[in-house]
């Protein structure tokens, strides 16, 4: 045995690791902007902020724990979606939908949702039918157990899946943009109407699965107009909130 012991140098004893790549400042900013935008959008659509409520940058930045810059940019993005209104010297507020605009939005959305359902029934594939059946099962279980949060989520997925089944990118883009604008109308009543919405959606999906395009289109149009009437009743009974 050699009298001389051999020791590894620190560099040899400790495995070398490649330095972890840190996100660039631009990537961090974009991510924060998206997070803030999503958070504010959700608060509006969940009814925490209602039509006409002021959205003060300083207050929002404190609540969200961020600087005013991503809040300001998020408000501008939401203004482009029609959810926020920005006025000189007054600042931002949740957009208000007039009775006339509400009627016009509903008229157009009724047509688009009806066409989505019709095309989805006509173009249904075996894979799409399986996904519709899976969503039906999820919705029925949530409805039977009165899991309202789950039912609201399933109801939202129905619209996305039917639009996907229509397989028309132009129609899909138009429908998504209009859903964002009509969200101010329907979001406040989505939870209260979760069971009724599910009953409508389940019948629409069953018609699509059966390939009955006429019935699917009729049910989809009726669903939008029924939801619009519920909004009108809710809106008529709601008390104005101080901003």
mmCIF file with all atom_site columns, N, CA and C in Angstrom, residues 63-119:
data_model
loop_
_atom_site.group_PDB
_atom_site.id
_atom_site.type_symbol
_atom_site.label_atom_id
_atom_site.label_alt_id
_atom_site.label_comp_id
_atom_site.label_asym_id
_atom_site.label_entity_id
_atom_site.label_seq_id
_atom_site.pdbx_PDB_ins_code
_atom_site.Cartn_x
_atom_site.Cartn_y
_atom_site.Cartn_z
_atom_site.occupancy
_atom_site.B_iso_or_equiv
_atom_site.pdbx_formal_charge
_atom_site.auth_seq_id
_atom_site.auth_comp_id
_atom_site.auth_asym_id
_atom_site.auth_atom_id
_atom_site.pdbx_PDB_model_num
ATOM 1   N N  . UNK A 1 63  ? -53.592 45.557 -2.885  1.00 0.00 ? 63  UNK A N  1
ATOM 2   C CA . UNK A 1 63  ? -54.314 44.303 -2.691  1.00 0.00 ? 63  UNK A CA 1
ATOM 3   C C  . UNK A 1 63  ? -53.574 43.128 -3.322  1.00 0.00 ? 63  UNK A C  1
ATOM 4   N N  . UNK A 1 64  ? -52.987 43.355 -4.497  1.00 0.00 ? 64  UNK A N  1
ATOM 5   C CA . UNK A 1 64  ? -52.319 42.286 -5.226  1.00 0.00 ? 64  UNK A CA 1
ATOM 6   C C  . UNK A 1 64  ? -50.833 42.170 -4.879  1.00 0.00 ? 64  UNK A C  1
ATOM 7   N N  . UNK A 1 65  ? -50.309 43.132 -4.142  1.00 0.00 ? 65  UNK A N  1
ATOM 8   C CA . UNK A 1 65  ? -48.911 43.084 -3.747  1.00 0.00 ? 65  UNK A CA 1
ATOM 9   C C  . UNK A 1 65  ? -47.942 43.302 -4.891  1.00 0.00 ? 65  UNK A C  1
ATOM 10  N N  . UNK A 1 66  ? -48.311 44.180 -5.825  1.00 0.00 ? 66  UNK A N  1
ATOM 11  C CA . UNK A 1 66  ? -47.448 44.474 -6.974  1.00 0.00 ? 66  UNK A CA 1
ATOM 12  C C  . UNK A 1 66  ? -47.373 45.990 -7.154  1.00 0.00 ? 66  UNK A C  1
ATOM 13  N N  . UNK A 1 67  ? -46.496 46.419 -8.040  1.00 0.00 ? 67  UNK A N  1
ATOM 14  C CA . UNK A 1 67  ? -46.400 47.849 -8.326  1.00 0.00 ? 67  UNK A CA 1
ATOM 15  C C  . UNK A 1 67  ? -47.580 48.272 -9.202  1.00 0.00 ? 67  UNK A C  1
ATOM 16  N N  . UNK A 1 68  ? -47.664 49.559 -9.439  1.00 0.00 ? 68  UNK A N  1
ATOM 17  C CA . UNK A 1 68  ? -48.784 50.063 -10.245 1.00 0.00 ? 68  UNK A CA 1
ATOM 18  C C  . UNK A 1 68  ? -48.631 49.742 -11.730 1.00 0.00 ? 68  UNK A C  1
ATOM 19  N N  . UNK A 1 69  ? -47.395 49.521 -12.181 1.00 0.00 ? 69  UNK A N  1
ATOM 20  C CA . UNK A 1 69  ? -47.170 49.336 -13.617 1.00 0.00 ? 69  UNK A CA 1
ATOM 21  C C  . UNK A 1 69  ? -47.926 48.128 -14.179 1.00 0.00 ? 69  UNK A C  1
ATOM 22  N N  . UNK A 1 70  ? -47.789 46.906 -13.619 1.00 0.00 ? 70  UNK A N  1
ATOM 23  C CA . UNK A 1 70  ? -48.549 45.787 -14.176 1.00 0.00 ? 70  UNK A CA 1
ATOM 24  C C  . UNK A 1 70  ? -50.057 45.961 -13.999 1.00 0.00 ? 70  UNK A C  1
ATOM 25  N N  . UNK A 1 71  ? -50.472 46.665 -12.938 1.00 0.00 ? 71  UNK A N  1
ATOM 26  C CA . UNK A 1 71  ? -51.899 46.931 -12.742 1.00 0.00 ? 71  UNK A CA 1
ATOM 27  C C  . UNK A 1 71  ? -52.412 47.830 -13.858 1.00 0.00 ? 71  UNK A C  1
ATOM 28  N N  . UNK A 1 72  ? -51.659 48.883 -14.162 1.00 0.00 ? 72  UNK A N  1
ATOM 29  C CA . UNK A 1 72  ? -52.065 49.813 -15.219 1.00 0.00 ? 72  UNK A CA 1
ATOM 30  C C  . UNK A 1 72  ? -52.162 49.097 -16.569 1.00 0.00 ? 72  UNK A C  1
ATOM 31  N N  . UNK A 1 73  ? -51.168 48.251 -16.863 1.00 0.00 ? 73  UNK A N  1
ATOM 32  C CA . UNK A 1 73  ? -51.171 47.537 -18.136 1.00 0.00 ? 73  UNK A CA 1
ATOM 33  C C  . UNK A 1 73  ? -52.298 46.501 -18.176 1.00 0.00 ? 73  UNK A C  1
ATOM 34  N N  . UNK A 1 74  ? -52.584 45.872 -17.038 1.00 0.00 ? 74  UNK A N  1
ATOM 35  C CA . UNK A 1 74  ? -53.671 44.899 -16.984 1.00 0.00 ? 74  UNK A CA 1
ATOM 36  C C  . UNK A 1 74  ? -55.012 45.580 -17.230 1.00 0.00 ? 74  UNK A C  1
ATOM 37  N N  . UNK A 1 75  ? -55.201 46.760 -16.663 1.00 0.00 ? 75  UNK A N  1
ATOM 38  C CA . UNK A 1 75  ? -56.446 47.497 -16.867 1.00 0.00 ? 75  UNK A CA 1
ATOM 39  C C  . UNK A 1 75  ? -56.619 47.877 -18.337 1.00 0.00 ? 75  UNK A C  1
ATOM 40  N N  . UNK A 1 76  ? -55.517 48.243 -18.989 1.00 0.00 ? 76  UNK A N  1
ATOM 41  C CA . UNK A 1 76  ? -55.593 48.564 -20.417 1.00 0.00 ? 76  UNK A CA 1
ATOM 42  C C  . UNK A 1 76  ? -55.970 47.329 -21.226 1.00 0.00 ? 76  UNK A C  1
ATOM 43  N N  . UNK A 1 77  ? -55.390 46.179 -20.861 1.00 0.00 ? 77  UNK A N  1
ATOM 44  C CA . UNK A 1 77  ? -55.712 44.938 -21.573 1.00 0.00 ? 77  UNK A CA 1
ATOM 45  C C  . UNK A 1 77  ? -57.184 44.578 -21.386 1.00 0.00 ? 77  UNK A C  1
ATOM 46  N N  . UNK A 1 78  ? -57.687 44.741 -20.166 1.00 0.00 ? 78  UNK A N  1
ATOM 47  C CA . UNK A 1 78  ? -59.091 44.419 -19.897 1.00 0.00 ? 78  UNK A CA 1
ATOM 48  C C  . UNK A 1 78  ? -60.025 45.419 -20.573 1.00 0.00 ? 78  UNK A C  1
ATOM 49  N N  . UNK A 1 79  ? -59.542 46.649 -20.764 1.00 0.00 ? 79  UNK A N  1
ATOM 50  C CA . UNK A 1 79  ? -60.336 47.637 -21.504 1.00 0.00 ? 79  UNK A CA 1
ATOM 51  C C  . UNK A 1 79  ? -60.490 47.198 -22.953 1.00 0.00 ? 79  UNK A C  1
ATOM 52  N N  . UNK A 1 80  ? -59.424 46.606 -23.508 1.00 0.00 ? 80  UNK A N  1
ATOM 53  C CA . UNK A 1 80  ? -59.497 46.131 -24.894 1.00 0.00 ? 80  UNK A CA 1
ATOM 54  C C  . UNK A 1 80  ? -60.456 44.954 -25.036 1.00 0.00 ? 80  UNK A C  1
ATOM 55  N N  . UNK A 1 81  ? -60.712 44.233 -23.922 1.00 0.00 ? 81  UNK A N  1
ATOM 56  C CA . UNK A 1 81  ? -61.653 43.114 -23.929 1.00 0.00 ? 81  UNK A CA 1
ATOM 57  C C  . UNK A 1 81  ? -63.087 43.574 -23.674 1.00 0.00 ? 81  UNK A C  1
ATOM 58  N N  . UNK A 1 82  ? -63.246 44.853 -23.333 1.00 0.00 ? 82  UNK A N  1
ATOM 59  C CA . UNK A 1 82  ? -64.580 45.374 -23.067 1.00 0.00 ? 82  UNK A CA 1
ATOM 60  C C  . UNK A 1 82  ? -65.028 45.205 -21.625 1.00 0.00 ? 82  UNK A C  1
ATOM 61  N N  . UNK A 1 83  ? -64.131 44.758 -20.741 1.00 0.00 ? 83  UNK A N  1
ATOM 62  C CA . UNK A 1 83  ? -64.505 44.544 -19.343 1.00 0.00 ? 83  UNK A CA 1
ATOM 63  C C  . UNK A 1 83  ? -64.264 45.782 -18.479 1.00 0.00 ? 83  UNK A C  1
ATOM 64  N N  . UNK A 1 84  ? -63.384 46.659 -18.931 1.00 0.00 ? 84  UNK A N  1
ATOM 65  C CA . UNK A 1 84  ? -63.008 47.854 -18.168 1.00 0.00 ? 84  UNK A CA 1
ATOM 66  C C  . UNK A 1 84  ? -63.166 49.082 -19.049 1.00 0.00 ? 84  UNK A C  1
ATOM 67  N N  . UNK A 1 85  ? -63.548 50.174 -18.413 1.00 0.00 ? 85  UNK A N  1
ATOM 68  C CA . UNK A 1 85  ? -63.639 51.455 -19.116 1.00 0.00 ? 85  UNK A CA 1
ATOM 69  C C  . UNK A 1 85  ? -62.643 52.415 -18.493 1.00 0.00 ? 85  UNK A C  1
ATOM 70  N N  . UNK A 1 86  ? -61.831 53.073 -19.320 1.00 0.00 ? 86  UNK A N  1
ATOM 71  C CA . UNK A 1 86  ? -60.842 54.027 -18.830 1.00 0.00 ? 86  UNK A CA 1
ATOM 72  C C  . UNK A 1 86  ? -61.206 55.414 -19.357 1.00 0.00 ? 86  UNK A C  1
ATOM 73  N N  . UNK A 1 87  ? -61.387 56.350 -18.427 1.00 0.00 ? 87  UNK A N  1
ATOM 74  C CA . UNK A 1 87  ? -61.780 57.706 -18.790 1.00 0.00 ? 87  UNK A CA 1
ATOM 75  C C  . UNK A 1 87  ? -60.736 58.698 -18.300 1.00 0.00 ? 87  UNK A C  1
ATOM 76  N N  . UNK A 1 88  ? -60.472 59.756 -19.076 1.00 0.00 ? 88  UNK A N  1
ATOM 77  C CA . UNK A 1 88  ? -59.525 60.789 -18.649 1.00 0.00 ? 88  UNK A CA 1
ATOM 78  C C  . UNK A 1 88  ? -59.960 61.417 -17.323 1.00 0.00 ? 88  UNK A C  1
ATOM 79  N N  . UNK A 1 89  ? -59.013 61.596 -16.428 1.00 0.00 ? 89  UNK A N  1
ATOM 80  C CA . UNK A 1 89  ? -59.198 62.235 -15.123 1.00 0.00 ? 89  UNK A CA 1
ATOM 81  C C  . UNK A 1 89  ? -60.048 61.424 -14.150 1.00 0.00 ? 89  UNK A C  1
ATOM 82  N N  . UNK A 1 90  ? -60.810 60.466 -14.624 1.00 0.00 ? 90  UNK A N  1
ATOM 83  C CA . UNK A 1 90  ? -61.603 59.624 -13.725 1.00 0.00 ? 90  UNK A CA 1
ATOM 84  C C  . UNK A 1 90  ? -60.919 58.290 -13.473 1.00 0.00 ? 90  UNK A C  1
ATOM 85  N N  . UNK A 1 91  ? -60.179 57.818 -14.458 1.00 0.00 ? 91  UNK A N  1
ATOM 86  C CA . UNK A 1 91  ? -59.491 56.548 -14.299 1.00 0.00 ? 91  UNK A CA 1
ATOM 87  C C  . UNK A 1 91  ? -60.304 55.373 -14.795 1.00 0.00 ? 91  UNK A C  1
ATOM 88  N N  . UNK A 1 92  ? -60.036 54.208 -14.212 1.00 0.00 ? 92  UNK A N  1
ATOM 89  C CA . UNK A 1 92  ? -60.660 52.972 -14.691 1.00 0.00 ? 92  UNK A CA 1
ATOM 90  C C  . UNK A 1 92  ? -61.846 52.565 -13.826 1.00 0.00 ? 92  UNK A C  1
ATOM 91  N N  . UNK A 1 93  ? -62.781 51.902 -14.456 1.00 0.00 ? 93  UNK A N  1
ATOM 92  C CA . UNK A 1 93  ? -63.927 51.348 -13.745 1.00 0.00 ? 93  UNK A CA 1
ATOM 93  C C  . UNK A 1 93  ? -64.410 50.125 -14.527 1.00 0.00 ? 93  UNK A C  1
ATOM 94  N N  . UNK A 1 94  ? -65.156 49.272 -13.855 1.00 0.00 ? 94  UNK A N  1
ATOM 95  C CA . UNK A 1 94  ? -65.735 48.125 -14.544 1.00 0.00 ? 94  UNK A CA 1
ATOM 96  C C  . UNK A 1 94  ? -66.743 48.646 -15.568 1.00 0.00 ? 94  UNK A C  1
ATOM 97  N N  . UNK A 1 95  ? -66.661 48.145 -16.769 1.00 0.00 ? 95  UNK A N  1
ATOM 98  C CA . UNK A 1 95  ? -67.544 48.624 -17.836 1.00 0.00 ? 95  UNK A CA 1
ATOM 99  C C  . UNK A 1 95  ? -69.003 48.387 -17.484 1.00 0.00 ? 95  UNK A C  1
ATOM 100 N N  . UNK A 1 96  ? -69.832 49.323 -17.877 1.00 0.00 ? 96  UNK A N  1
ATOM 101 C CA . UNK A 1 96  ? -71.279 49.189 -17.705 1.00 0.00 ? 96  UNK A CA 1
ATOM 102 C C  . UNK A 1 96  ? -71.894 48.858 -19.054 1.00 0.00 ? 96  UNK A C  1
ATOM 103 N N  . UNK A 1 97  ? -72.866 47.972 -19.032 1.00 0.00 ? 97  UNK A N  1
ATOM 104 C CA . UNK A 1 97  ? -73.527 47.558 -20.265 1.00 0.00 ? 97  UNK A CA 1
ATOM 105 C C  . UNK A 1 97  ? -74.930 48.144 -20.279 1.00 0.00 ? 97  UNK A C  1
ATOM 106 N N  . UNK A 1 98  ? -75.202 48.995 -21.253 1.00 0.00 ? 98  UNK A N  1
ATOM 107 C CA . UNK A 1 98  ? -76.534 49.590 -21.360 1.00 0.00 ? 98  UNK A CA 1
ATOM 108 C C  . UNK A 1 98  ? -77.541 48.530 -21.786 1.00 0.00 ? 98  UNK A C  1
ATOM 109 N N  . UNK A 1 99  ? -78.809 48.815 -21.585 1.00 0.00 ? 99  UNK A N  1
ATOM 110 C CA . UNK A 1 99  ? -79.860 47.862 -21.976 1.00 0.00 ? 99  UNK A CA 1
ATOM 111 C C  . UNK A 1 99  ? -79.815 47.595 -23.480 1.00 0.00 ? 99  UNK A C  1
ATOM 112 N N  . UNK A 1 100 ? -79.558 48.655 -24.257 1.00 0.00 ? 100 UNK A N  1
ATOM 113 C CA . UNK A 1 100 ? -79.501 48.480 -25.711 1.00 0.00 ? 100 UNK A CA 1
ATOM 114 C C  . UNK A 1 100 ? -78.329 47.607 -26.111 1.00 0.00 ? 100 UNK A C  1
ATOM 115 N N  . UNK A 1 101 ? -77.138 47.879 -25.512 1.00 0.00 ? 101 UNK A N  1
ATOM 116 C CA . UNK A 1 101 ? -75.966 47.080 -25.851 1.00 0.00 ? 101 UNK A CA 1
ATOM 117 C C  . UNK A 1 101 ? -76.151 45.642 -25.403 1.00 0.00 ? 101 UNK A C  1
ATOM 118 N N  . UNK A 1 102 ? -76.759 45.443 -24.253 1.00 0.00 ? 102 UNK A N  1
ATOM 119 C CA . UNK A 1 102 ? -77.011 44.076 -23.766 1.00 0.00 ? 102 UNK A CA 1
ATOM 120 C C  . UNK A 1 102 ? -77.879 43.313 -24.761 1.00 0.00 ? 102 UNK A C  1
ATOM 121 N N  . UNK A 1 103 ? -78.910 43.969 -25.262 1.00 0.00 ? 103 UNK A N  1
ATOM 122 C CA . UNK A 1 103 ? -79.788 43.318 -26.236 1.00 0.00 ? 103 UNK A CA 1
ATOM 123 C C  . UNK A 1 103 ? -79.039 42.983 -27.511 1.00 0.00 ? 103 UNK A C  1
ATOM 124 N N  . UNK A 1 104 ? -78.209 43.899 -27.979 1.00 0.00 ? 104 UNK A N  1
ATOM 125 C CA . UNK A 1 104 ? -77.460 43.666 -29.212 1.00 0.00 ? 104 UNK A CA 1
ATOM 126 C C  . UNK A 1 104 ? -76.446 42.530 -29.044 1.00 0.00 ? 104 UNK A C  1
ATOM 127 N N  . UNK A 1 105 ? -75.769 42.505 -27.899 1.00 0.00 ? 105 UNK A N  1
ATOM 128 C CA . UNK A 1 105 ? -74.798 41.438 -27.640 1.00 0.00 ? 105 UNK A CA 1
ATOM 129 C C  . UNK A 1 105 ? -75.489 40.074 -27.610 1.00 0.00 ? 105 UNK A C  1
ATOM 130 N N  . UNK A 1 106 ? -76.635 40.023 -26.941 1.00 0.00 ? 106 UNK A N  1
ATOM 131 C CA . UNK A 1 106 ? -77.359 38.758 -26.827 1.00 0.00 ? 106 UNK A CA 1
ATOM 132 C C  . UNK A 1 106 ? -77.849 38.294 -28.196 1.00 0.00 ? 106 UNK A C  1
ATOM 133 N N  . UNK A 1 107 ? -78.312 39.218 -29.021 1.00 0.00 ? 107 UNK A N  1
ATOM 134 C CA . UNK A 1 107 ? -78.795 38.847 -30.352 1.00 0.00 ? 107 UNK A CA 1
ATOM 135 C C  . UNK A 1 107 ? -77.689 38.196 -31.178 1.00 0.00 ? 107 UNK A C  1
ATOM 136 N N  . UNK A 1 108 ? -76.499 38.787 -31.124 1.00 0.00 ? 108 UNK A N  1
ATOM 137 C CA . UNK A 1 108 ? -75.387 38.244 -31.908 1.00 0.00 ? 108 UNK A CA 1
ATOM 138 C C  . UNK A 1 108 ? -74.900 36.931 -31.295 1.00 0.00 ? 108 UNK A C  1
ATOM 139 N N  . UNK A 1 109 ? -74.790 36.880 -29.976 1.00 0.00 ? 109 UNK A N  1
ATOM 140 C CA . UNK A 1 109 ? -74.293 35.654 -29.353 1.00 0.00 ? 109 UNK A CA 1
ATOM 141 C C  . UNK A 1 109 ? -75.261 34.493 -29.576 1.00 0.00 ? 109 UNK A C  1
ATOM 142 N N  . UNK A 1 110 ? -76.542 34.785 -29.578 1.00 0.00 ? 110 UNK A N  1
ATOM 143 C CA . UNK A 1 110 ? -77.525 33.731 -29.851 1.00 0.00 ? 110 UNK A CA 1
ATOM 144 C C  . UNK A 1 110 ? -77.254 33.089 -31.204 1.00 0.00 ? 110 UNK A C  1
ATOM 145 N N  . UNK A 1 111 ? -76.991 33.921 -32.195 1.00 0.00 ? 111 UNK A N  1
ATOM 146 C CA . UNK A 1 111 ? -76.717 33.408 -33.543 1.00 0.00 ? 111 UNK A CA 1
ATOM 147 C C  . UNK A 1 111 ? -75.437 32.590 -33.578 1.00 0.00 ? 111 UNK A C  1
ATOM 148 N N  . UNK A 1 112 ? -74.376 33.096 -32.932 1.00 0.00 ? 112 UNK A N  1
ATOM 149 C CA . UNK A 1 112 ? -73.094 32.394 -32.962 1.00 0.00 ? 112 UNK A CA 1
ATOM 150 C C  . UNK A 1 112 ? -73.152 31.063 -32.216 1.00 0.00 ? 112 UNK A C  1
ATOM 151 N N  . UNK A 1 113 ? -73.758 31.057 -31.027 1.00 0.00 ? 113 UNK A N  1
ATOM 152 C CA . UNK A 1 113 ? -73.830 29.813 -30.258 1.00 0.00 ? 113 UNK A CA 1
ATOM 153 C C  . UNK A 1 113 ? -74.689 28.776 -30.970 1.00 0.00 ? 113 UNK A C  1
ATOM 154 N N  . UNK A 1 114 ? -75.732 29.229 -31.619 1.00 0.00 ? 114 UNK A N  1
ATOM 155 C CA . UNK A 1 114 ? -76.581 28.316 -32.384 1.00 0.00 ? 114 UNK A CA 1
ATOM 156 C C  . UNK A 1 114 ? -75.790 27.683 -33.526 1.00 0.00 ? 114 UNK A C  1
ATOM 157 N N  . UNK A 1 115 ? -74.999 28.497 -34.238 1.00 0.00 ? 115 UNK A N  1
ATOM 158 C CA . UNK A 1 115 ? -74.192 27.980 -35.344 1.00 0.00 ? 115 UNK A CA 1
ATOM 159 C C  . UNK A 1 115 ? -73.105 27.031 -34.825 1.00 0.00 ? 115 UNK A C  1
ATOM 160 N N  . UNK A 1 116 ? -72.507 27.353 -33.686 1.00 0.00 ? 116 UNK A N  1
ATOM 161 C CA . UNK A 1 116 ? -71.523 26.453 -33.083 1.00 0.00 ? 116 UNK A CA 1
ATOM 162 C C  . UNK A 1 116 ? -72.123 25.070 -32.837 1.00 0.00 ? 116 UNK A C  1
ATOM 163 N N  . UNK A 1 117 ? -73.302 25.044 -32.247 1.00 0.00 ? 117 UNK A N  1
ATOM 164 C CA . UNK A 1 117 ? -73.943 23.770 -31.921 1.00 0.00 ? 117 UNK A CA 1
ATOM 165 C C  . UNK A 1 117 ? -74.310 23.005 -33.193 1.00 0.00 ? 117 UNK A C  1
ATOM 166 N N  . UNK A 1 118 ? -74.803 23.730 -34.195 1.00 0.00 ? 118 UNK A N  1
ATOM 167 C CA . UNK A 1 118 ? -75.182 23.079 -35.452 1.00 0.00 ? 118 UNK A CA 1
ATOM 168 C C  . UNK A 1 118 ? -73.970 22.419 -36.114 1.00 0.00 ? 118 UNK A C  1
ATOM 169 N N  . UNK A 1 119 ? -72.890 23.183 -36.238 1.00 0.00 ? 119 UNK A N  1
ATOM 170 C CA . UNK A 1 119 ? -71.697 22.652 -36.897 1.00 0.00 ? 119 UNK A CA 1
ATOM 171 C C  . UNK A 1 119 ? -71.071 21.514 -36.087 1.00 0.00 ? 119 UNK A C  1
#
